[in-house]
Short mmCIF file of N, CA and C in Angstrom, two decimals:
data_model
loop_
_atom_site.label_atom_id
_atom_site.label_comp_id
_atom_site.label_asym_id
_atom_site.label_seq_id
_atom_site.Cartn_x
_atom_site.Cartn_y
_atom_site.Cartn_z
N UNK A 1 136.39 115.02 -3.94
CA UNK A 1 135.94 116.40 -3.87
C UNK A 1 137.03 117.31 -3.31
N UNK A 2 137.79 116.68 -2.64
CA UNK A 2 139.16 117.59 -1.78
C UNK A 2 140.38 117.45 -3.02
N UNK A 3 140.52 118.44 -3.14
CA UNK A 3 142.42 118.24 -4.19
C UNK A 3 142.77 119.55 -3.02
N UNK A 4 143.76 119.23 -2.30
CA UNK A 4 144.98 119.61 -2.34
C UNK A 4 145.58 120.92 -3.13
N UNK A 5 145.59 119.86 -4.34
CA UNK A 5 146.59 120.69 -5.30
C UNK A 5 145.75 122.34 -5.55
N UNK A 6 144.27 122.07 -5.94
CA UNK A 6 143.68 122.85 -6.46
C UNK A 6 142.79 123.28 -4.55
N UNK A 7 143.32 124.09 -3.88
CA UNK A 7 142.62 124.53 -2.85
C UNK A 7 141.55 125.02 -2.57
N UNK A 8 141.46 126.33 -3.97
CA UNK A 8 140.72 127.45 -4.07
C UNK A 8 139.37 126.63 -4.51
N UNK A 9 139.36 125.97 -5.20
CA UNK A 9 138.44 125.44 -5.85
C UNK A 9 137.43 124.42 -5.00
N UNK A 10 138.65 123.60 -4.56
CA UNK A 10 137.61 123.10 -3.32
C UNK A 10 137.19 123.00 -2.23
N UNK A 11 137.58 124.24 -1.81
CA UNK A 11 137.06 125.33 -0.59
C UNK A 11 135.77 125.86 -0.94
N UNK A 12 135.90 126.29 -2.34
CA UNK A 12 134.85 126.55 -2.80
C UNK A 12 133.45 125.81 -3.09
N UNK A 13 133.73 124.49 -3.64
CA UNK A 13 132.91 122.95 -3.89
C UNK A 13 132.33 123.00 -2.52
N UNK A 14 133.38 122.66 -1.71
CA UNK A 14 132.71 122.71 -0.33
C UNK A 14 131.62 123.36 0.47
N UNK A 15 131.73 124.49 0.47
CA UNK A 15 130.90 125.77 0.56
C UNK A 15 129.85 125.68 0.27
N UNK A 16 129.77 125.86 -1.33
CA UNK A 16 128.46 125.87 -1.97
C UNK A 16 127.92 124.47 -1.82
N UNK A 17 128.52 123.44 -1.70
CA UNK A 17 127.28 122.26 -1.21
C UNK A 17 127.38 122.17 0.21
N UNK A 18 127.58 122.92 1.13
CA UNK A 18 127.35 122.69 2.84
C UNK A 18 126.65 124.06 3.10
N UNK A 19 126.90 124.80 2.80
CA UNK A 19 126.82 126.37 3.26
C UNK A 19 125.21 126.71 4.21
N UNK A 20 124.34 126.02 2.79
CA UNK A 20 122.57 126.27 3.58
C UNK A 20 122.49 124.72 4.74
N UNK A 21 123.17 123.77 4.66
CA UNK A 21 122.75 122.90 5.62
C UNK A 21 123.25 123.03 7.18
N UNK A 22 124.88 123.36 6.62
CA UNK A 22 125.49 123.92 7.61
C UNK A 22 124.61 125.55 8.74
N UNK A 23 124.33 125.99 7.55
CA UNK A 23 123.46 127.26 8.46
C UNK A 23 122.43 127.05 9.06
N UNK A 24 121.71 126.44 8.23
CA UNK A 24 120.32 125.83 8.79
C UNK A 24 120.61 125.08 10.27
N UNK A 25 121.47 124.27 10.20
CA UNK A 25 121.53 123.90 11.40
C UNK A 25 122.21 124.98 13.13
N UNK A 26 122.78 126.01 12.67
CA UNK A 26 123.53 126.18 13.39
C UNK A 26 122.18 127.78 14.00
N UNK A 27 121.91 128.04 13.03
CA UNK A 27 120.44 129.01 13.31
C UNK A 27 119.67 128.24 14.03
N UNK A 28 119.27 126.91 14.16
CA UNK A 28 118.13 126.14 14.93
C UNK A 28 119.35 125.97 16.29
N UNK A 29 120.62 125.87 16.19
CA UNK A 29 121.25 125.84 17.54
C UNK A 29 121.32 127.32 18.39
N UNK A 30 121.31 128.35 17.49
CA UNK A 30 121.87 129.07 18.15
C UNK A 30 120.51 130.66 18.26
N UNK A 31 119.44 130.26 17.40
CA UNK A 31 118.12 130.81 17.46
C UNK A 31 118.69 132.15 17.15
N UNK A 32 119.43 132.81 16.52
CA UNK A 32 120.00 134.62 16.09
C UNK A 32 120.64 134.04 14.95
N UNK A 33 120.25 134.95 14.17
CA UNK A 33 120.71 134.91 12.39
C UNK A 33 121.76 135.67 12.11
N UNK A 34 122.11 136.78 13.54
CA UNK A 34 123.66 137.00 13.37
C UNK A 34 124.79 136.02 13.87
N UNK A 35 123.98 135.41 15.20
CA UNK A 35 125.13 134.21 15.59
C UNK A 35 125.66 133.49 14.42
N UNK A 36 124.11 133.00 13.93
CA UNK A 36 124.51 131.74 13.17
C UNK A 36 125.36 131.66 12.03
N UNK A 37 125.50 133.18 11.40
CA UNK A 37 126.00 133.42 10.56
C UNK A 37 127.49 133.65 10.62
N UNK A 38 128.07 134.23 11.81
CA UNK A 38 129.27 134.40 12.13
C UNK A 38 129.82 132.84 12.48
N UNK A 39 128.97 132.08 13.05
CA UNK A 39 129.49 130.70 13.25
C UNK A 39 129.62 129.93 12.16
N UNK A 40 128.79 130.01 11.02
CA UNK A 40 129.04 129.18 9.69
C UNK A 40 130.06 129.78 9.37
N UNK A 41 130.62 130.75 9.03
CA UNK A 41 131.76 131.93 8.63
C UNK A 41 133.30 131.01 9.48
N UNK A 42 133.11 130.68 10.64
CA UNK A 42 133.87 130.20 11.72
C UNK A 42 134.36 128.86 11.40
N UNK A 43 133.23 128.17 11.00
CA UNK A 43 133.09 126.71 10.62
C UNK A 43 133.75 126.53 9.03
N UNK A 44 133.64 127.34 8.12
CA UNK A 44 134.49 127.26 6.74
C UNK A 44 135.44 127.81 6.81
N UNK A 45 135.95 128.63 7.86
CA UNK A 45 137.34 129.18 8.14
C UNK A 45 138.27 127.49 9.28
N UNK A 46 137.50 127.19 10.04
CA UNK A 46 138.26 126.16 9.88
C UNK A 46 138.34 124.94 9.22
N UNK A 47 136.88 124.78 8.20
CA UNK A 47 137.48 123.50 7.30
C UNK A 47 138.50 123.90 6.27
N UNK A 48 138.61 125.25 5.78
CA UNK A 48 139.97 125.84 5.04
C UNK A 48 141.03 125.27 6.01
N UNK A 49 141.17 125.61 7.45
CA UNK A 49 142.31 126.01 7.94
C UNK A 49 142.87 123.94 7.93
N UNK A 50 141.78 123.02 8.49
CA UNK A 50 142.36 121.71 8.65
C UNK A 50 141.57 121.19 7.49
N UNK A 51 141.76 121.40 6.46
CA UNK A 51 141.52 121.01 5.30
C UNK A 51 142.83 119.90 4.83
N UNK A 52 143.48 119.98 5.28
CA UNK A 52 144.83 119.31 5.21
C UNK A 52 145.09 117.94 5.92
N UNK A 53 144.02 117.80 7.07
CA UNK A 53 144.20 117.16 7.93
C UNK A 53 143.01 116.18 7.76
N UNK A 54 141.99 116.61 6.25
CA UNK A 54 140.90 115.37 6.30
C UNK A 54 141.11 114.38 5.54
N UNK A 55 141.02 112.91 6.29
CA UNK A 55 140.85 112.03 6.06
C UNK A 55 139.68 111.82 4.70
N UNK A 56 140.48 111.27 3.79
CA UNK A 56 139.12 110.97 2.45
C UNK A 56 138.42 109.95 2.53
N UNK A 57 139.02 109.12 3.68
CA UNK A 57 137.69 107.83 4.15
C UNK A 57 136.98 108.27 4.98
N UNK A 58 136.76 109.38 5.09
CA UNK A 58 135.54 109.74 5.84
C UNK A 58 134.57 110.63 5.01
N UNK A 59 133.58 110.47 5.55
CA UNK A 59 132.46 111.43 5.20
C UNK A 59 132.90 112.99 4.78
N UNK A 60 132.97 113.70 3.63
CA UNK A 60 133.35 114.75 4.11
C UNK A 60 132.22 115.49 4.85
N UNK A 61 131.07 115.61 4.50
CA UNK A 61 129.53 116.17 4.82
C UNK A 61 129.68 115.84 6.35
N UNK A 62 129.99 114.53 7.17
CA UNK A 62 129.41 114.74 8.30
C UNK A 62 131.22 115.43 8.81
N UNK A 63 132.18 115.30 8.23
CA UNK A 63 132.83 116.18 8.74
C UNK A 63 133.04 117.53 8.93
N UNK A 64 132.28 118.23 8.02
CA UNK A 64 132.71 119.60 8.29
C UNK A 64 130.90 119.81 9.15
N UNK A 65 129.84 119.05 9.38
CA UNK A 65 128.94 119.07 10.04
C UNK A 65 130.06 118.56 11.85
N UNK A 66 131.07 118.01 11.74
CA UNK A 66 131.55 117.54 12.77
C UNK A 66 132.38 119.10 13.50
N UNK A 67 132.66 119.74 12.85
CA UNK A 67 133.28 121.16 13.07
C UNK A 67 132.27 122.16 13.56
N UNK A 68 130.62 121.90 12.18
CA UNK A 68 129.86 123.08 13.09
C UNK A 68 129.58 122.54 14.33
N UNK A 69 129.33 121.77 14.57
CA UNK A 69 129.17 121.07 16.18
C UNK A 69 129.77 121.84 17.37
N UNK A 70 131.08 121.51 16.95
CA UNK A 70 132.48 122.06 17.41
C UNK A 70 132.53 123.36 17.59
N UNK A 71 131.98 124.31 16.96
CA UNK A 71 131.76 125.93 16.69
C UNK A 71 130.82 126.14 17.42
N UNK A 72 129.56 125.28 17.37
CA UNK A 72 127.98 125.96 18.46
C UNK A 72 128.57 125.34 19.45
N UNK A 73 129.00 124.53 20.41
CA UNK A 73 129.05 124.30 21.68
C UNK A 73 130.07 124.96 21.92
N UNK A 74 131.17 125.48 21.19
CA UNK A 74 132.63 126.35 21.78
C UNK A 74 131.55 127.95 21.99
N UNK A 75 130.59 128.09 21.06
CA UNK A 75 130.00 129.65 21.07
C UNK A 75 128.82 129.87 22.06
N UNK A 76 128.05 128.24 22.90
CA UNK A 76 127.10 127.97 23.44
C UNK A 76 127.96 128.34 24.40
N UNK A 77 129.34 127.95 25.02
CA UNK A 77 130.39 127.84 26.18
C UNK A 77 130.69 129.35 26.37
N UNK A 78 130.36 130.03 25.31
CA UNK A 78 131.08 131.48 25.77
C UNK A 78 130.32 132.38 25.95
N UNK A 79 128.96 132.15 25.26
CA UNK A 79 128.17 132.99 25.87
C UNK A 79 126.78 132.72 26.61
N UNK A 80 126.85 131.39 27.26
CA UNK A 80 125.64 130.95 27.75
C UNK A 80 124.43 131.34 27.78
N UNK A 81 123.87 131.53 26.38
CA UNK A 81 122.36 132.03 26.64
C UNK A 81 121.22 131.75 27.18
N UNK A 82 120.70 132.11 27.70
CA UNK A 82 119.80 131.74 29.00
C UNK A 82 118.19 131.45 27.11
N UNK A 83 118.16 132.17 26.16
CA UNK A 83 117.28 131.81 25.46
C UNK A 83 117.35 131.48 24.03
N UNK A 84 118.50 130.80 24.14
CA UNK A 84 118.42 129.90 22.82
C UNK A 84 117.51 129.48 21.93
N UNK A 85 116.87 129.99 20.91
CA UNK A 85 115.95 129.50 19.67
C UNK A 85 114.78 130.23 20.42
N UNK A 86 114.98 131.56 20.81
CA UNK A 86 113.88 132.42 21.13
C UNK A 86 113.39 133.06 19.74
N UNK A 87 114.15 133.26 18.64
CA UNK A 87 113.59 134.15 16.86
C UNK A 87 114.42 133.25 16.20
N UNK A 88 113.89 132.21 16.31
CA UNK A 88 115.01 131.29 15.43
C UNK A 88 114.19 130.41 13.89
N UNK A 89 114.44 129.92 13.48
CA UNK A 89 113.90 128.94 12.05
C UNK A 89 113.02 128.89 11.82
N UNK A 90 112.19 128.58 12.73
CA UNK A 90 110.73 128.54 12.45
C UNK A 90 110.13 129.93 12.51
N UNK A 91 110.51 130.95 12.60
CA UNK A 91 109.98 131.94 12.99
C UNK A 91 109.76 132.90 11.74
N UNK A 92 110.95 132.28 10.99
CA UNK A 92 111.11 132.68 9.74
C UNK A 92 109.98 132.22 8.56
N UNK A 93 109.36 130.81 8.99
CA UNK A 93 108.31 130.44 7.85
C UNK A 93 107.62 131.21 7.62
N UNK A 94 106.78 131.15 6.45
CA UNK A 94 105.36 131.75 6.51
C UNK A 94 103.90 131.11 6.25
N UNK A 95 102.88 131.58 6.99
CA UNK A 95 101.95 131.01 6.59
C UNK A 95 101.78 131.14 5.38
N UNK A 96 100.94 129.93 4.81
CA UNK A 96 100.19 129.81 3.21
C UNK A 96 98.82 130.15 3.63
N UNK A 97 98.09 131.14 3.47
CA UNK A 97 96.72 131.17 3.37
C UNK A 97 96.23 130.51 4.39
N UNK A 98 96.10 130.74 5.42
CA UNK A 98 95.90 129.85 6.68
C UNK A 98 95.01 131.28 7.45
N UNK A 99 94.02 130.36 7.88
CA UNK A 99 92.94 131.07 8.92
C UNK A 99 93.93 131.89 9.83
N UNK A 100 93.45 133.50 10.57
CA UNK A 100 94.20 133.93 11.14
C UNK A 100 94.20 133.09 12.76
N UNK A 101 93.38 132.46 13.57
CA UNK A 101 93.44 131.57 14.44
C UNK A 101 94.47 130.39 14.04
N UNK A 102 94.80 129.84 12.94
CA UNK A 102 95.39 128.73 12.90
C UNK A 102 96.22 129.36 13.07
N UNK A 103 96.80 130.76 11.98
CA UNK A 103 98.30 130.99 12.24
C UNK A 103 98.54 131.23 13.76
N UNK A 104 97.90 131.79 14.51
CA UNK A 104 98.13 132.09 15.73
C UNK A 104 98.74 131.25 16.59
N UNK A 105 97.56 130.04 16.35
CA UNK A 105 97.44 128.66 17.11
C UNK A 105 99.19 127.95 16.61
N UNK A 106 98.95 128.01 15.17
CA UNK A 106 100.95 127.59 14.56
C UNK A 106 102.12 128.22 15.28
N UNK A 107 101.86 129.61 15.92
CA UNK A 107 102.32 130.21 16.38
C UNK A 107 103.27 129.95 17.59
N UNK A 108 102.18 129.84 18.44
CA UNK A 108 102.50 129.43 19.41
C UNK A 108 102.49 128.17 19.78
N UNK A 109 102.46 127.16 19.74
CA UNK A 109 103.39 125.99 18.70
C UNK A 109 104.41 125.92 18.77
N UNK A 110 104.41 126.61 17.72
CA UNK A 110 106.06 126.73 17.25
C UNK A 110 106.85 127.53 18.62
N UNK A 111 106.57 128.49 18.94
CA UNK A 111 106.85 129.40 20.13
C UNK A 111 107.00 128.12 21.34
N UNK A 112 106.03 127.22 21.75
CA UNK A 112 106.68 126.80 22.85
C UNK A 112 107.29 125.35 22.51
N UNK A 113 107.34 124.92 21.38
CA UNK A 113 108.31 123.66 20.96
C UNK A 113 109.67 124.40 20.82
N UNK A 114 109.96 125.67 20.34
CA UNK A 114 111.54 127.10 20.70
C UNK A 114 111.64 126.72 21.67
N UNK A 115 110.93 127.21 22.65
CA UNK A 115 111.11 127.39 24.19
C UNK A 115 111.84 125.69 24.60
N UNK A 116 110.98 124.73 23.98
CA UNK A 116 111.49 123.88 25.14
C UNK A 116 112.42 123.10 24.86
N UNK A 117 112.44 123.39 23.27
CA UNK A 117 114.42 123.04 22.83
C UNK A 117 115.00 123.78 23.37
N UNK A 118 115.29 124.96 23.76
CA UNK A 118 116.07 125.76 24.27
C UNK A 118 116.64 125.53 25.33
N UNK A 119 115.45 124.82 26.29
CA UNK A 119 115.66 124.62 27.63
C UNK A 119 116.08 123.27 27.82
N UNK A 120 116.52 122.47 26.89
CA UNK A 120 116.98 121.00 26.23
C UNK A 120 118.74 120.98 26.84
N UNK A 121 119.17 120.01 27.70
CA UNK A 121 120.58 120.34 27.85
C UNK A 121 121.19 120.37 26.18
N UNK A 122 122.66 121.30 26.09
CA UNK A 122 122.97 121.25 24.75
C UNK A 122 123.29 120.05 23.90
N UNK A 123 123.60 118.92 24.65
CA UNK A 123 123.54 117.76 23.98
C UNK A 123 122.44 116.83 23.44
N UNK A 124 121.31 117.37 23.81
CA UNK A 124 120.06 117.07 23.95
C UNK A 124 119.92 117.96 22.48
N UNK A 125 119.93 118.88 22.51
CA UNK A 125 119.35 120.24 21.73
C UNK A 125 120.04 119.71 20.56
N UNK A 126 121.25 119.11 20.19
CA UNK A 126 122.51 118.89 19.21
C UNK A 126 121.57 118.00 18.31
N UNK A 127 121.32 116.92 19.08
CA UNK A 127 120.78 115.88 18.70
C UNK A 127 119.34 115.78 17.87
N UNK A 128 118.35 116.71 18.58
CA UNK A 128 117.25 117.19 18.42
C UNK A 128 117.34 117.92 16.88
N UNK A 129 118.13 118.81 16.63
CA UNK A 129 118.47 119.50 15.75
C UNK A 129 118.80 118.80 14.36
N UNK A 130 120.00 118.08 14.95
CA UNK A 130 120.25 117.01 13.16
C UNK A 130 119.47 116.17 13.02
N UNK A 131 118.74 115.53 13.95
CA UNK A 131 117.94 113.86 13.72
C UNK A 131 116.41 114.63 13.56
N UNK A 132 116.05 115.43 14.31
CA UNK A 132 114.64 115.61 13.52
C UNK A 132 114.34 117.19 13.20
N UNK A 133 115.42 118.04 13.04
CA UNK A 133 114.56 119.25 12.17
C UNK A 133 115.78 119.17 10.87
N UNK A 134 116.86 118.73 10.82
CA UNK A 134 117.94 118.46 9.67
C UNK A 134 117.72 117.32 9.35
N UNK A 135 117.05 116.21 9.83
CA UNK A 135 116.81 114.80 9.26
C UNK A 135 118.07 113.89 8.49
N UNK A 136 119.54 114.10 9.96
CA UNK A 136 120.74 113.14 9.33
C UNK A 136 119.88 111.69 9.53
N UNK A 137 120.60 111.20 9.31
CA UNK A 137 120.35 109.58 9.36
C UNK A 137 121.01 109.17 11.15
N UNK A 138 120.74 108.47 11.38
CA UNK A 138 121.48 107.21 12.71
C UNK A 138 122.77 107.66 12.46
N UNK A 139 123.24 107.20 11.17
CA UNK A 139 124.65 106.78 11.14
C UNK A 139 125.69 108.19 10.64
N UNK A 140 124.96 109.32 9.90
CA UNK A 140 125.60 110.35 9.87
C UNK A 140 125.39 111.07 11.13
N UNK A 141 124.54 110.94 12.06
CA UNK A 141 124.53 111.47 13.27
C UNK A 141 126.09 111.49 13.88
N UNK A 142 125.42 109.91 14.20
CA UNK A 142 127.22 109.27 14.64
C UNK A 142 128.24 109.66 14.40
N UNK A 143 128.05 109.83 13.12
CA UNK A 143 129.83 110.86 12.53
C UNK A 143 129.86 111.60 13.26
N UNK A 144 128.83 112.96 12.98
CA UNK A 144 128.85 114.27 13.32
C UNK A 144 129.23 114.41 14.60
N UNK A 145 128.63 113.65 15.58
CA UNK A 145 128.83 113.85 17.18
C UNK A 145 130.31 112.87 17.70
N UNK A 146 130.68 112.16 17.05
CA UNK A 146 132.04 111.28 17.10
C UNK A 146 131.18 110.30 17.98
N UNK A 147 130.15 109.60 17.79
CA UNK A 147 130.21 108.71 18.77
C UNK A 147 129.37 107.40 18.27
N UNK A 148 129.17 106.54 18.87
CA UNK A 148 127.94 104.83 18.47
C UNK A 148 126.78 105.69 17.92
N UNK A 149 126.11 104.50 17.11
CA UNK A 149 125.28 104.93 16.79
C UNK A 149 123.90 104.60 17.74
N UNK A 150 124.31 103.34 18.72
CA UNK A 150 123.06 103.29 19.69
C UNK A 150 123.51 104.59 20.59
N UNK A 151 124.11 105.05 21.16
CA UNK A 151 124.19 106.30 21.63
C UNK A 151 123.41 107.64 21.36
N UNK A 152 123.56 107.59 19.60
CA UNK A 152 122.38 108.62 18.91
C UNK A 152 120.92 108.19 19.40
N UNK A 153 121.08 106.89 19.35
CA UNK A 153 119.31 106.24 19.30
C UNK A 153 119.15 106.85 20.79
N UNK A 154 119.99 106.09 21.55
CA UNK A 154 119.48 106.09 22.84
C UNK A 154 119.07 107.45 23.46
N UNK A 155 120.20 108.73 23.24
CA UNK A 155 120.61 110.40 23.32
C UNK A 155 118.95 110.48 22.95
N UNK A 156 118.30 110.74 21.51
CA UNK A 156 117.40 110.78 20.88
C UNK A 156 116.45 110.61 21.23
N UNK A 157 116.09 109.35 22.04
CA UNK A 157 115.19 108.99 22.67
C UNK A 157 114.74 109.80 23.90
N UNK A 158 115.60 109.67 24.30
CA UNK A 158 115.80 110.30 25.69
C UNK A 158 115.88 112.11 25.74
N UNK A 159 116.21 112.92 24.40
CA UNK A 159 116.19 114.15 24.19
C UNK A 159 114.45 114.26 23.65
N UNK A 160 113.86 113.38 22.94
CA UNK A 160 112.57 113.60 22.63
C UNK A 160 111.82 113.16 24.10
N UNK A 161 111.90 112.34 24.53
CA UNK A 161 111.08 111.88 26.02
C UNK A 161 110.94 113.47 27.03
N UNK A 162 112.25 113.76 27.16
CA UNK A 162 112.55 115.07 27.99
C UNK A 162 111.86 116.28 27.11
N UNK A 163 111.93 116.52 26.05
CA UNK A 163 111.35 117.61 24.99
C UNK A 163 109.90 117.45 25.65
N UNK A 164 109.49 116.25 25.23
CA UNK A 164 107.65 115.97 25.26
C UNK A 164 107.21 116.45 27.11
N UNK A 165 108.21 115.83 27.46
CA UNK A 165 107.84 116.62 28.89
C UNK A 165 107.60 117.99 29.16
N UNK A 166 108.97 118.63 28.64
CA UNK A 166 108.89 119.92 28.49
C UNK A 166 107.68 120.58 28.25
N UNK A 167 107.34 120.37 27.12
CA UNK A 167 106.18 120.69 26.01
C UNK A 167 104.81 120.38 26.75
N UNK A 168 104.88 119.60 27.30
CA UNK A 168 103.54 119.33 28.53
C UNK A 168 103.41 119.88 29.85
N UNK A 169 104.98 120.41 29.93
CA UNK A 169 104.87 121.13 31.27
C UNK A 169 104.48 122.88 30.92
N UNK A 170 105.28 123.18 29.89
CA UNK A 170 104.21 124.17 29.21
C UNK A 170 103.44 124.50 29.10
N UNK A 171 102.52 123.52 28.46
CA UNK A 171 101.30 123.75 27.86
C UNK A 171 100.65 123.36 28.78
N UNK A 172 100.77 122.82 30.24
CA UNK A 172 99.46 123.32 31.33
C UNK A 172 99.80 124.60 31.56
N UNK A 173 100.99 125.09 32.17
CA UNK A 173 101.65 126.73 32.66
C UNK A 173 100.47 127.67 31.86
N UNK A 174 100.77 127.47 30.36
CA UNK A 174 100.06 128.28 29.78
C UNK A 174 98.13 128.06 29.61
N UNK A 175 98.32 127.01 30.16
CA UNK A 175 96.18 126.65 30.24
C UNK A 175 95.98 127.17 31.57
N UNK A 176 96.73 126.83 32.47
CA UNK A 176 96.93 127.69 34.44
C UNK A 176 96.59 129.01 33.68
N UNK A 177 97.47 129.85 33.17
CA UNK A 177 97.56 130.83 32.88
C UNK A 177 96.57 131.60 32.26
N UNK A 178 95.56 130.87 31.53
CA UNK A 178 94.36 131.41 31.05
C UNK A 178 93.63 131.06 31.87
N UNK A 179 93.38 130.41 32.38
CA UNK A 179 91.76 130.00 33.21
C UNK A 179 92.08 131.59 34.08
#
């Protein structure tokens, strides 16, 4: 898929088959559809720039997924947002014909499963993001993050254990909160 010779072209190849996965993911990291967008922009400006420098025994997919990585935690580092995935992916769905209580009830849901990725350390949140709302595999995980793949398992485990906590410490706050 990489020539060298022909640059333009497969800068381009590239693009158009990463562009929505790459975004998708980096909108669930970074919860603003202007972030995310300037960071995918960031992320194909440097697989252009070390395009030169990829290895063809590797994955290209989890490599330039290995760059957006590289882009949300350099953009997580600079501007530390205190509310990460506050109007983010899910926010964007829409209901299908759904009772106005369900949507509500979906709502907020969705609203405090945001919240408590957000509040997920970022390595936690990374993980959370490709393995269950991007659905990589174990082993493209591994690429993406440079590391074992029991590491993903273990990270994973341990980012959903802490999530579910989250999500329970929530959802009394907010039952306190009504009574």
């Amino acid at each position: 898929m990489v020539d060298l010779d022909n640059l333009e072209n497969s800068i381009i190849r590239i693009y158009n088959s990463y562009y929505k996965d790459v975004y998708r993911f980096l909108i669930c990291f970074s919860g603003n559809q202007n972030d995310a967008e300037d960071m995918t922009q960031e992320v194909f400006i440097r697989v252009l720039n070390n395009l030169s420098n990829y290895n063809s025994s590797q994955n290209l997919k989890t490599w330039v997924f290995s760059i957006a990585k590289h882009v949300a935690i350099d953009h997580y580092r600079k501007n530390r947002l205190v509310s990460i995935l506050k109007k983010g992916f899910f926010n964007q769905m829409k209901a299908i014909e759904l009772d106005p209580n369900e949507v509500i009830e979906q709502n907020e849901i969705k609203n405090l499963v945001h919240e408590a990725i957000a509040k997920l350390k970022p390595h936690y949140r990374i993980i959370v993001i490709l393995r269950g709302i991007n659905e990589f595999s174990i082993k493209e995980t591994s690429r993406i993050l440079q590391c074992s793949e029991s590491k993903v398992k273990v990270t994973y485990h341990r980012a959903l254990k802490e999530l579910k906590r989250k999500i329970n410490i929530d959802a009394e706050g907010v039952i306190s909160n009504a009574n």
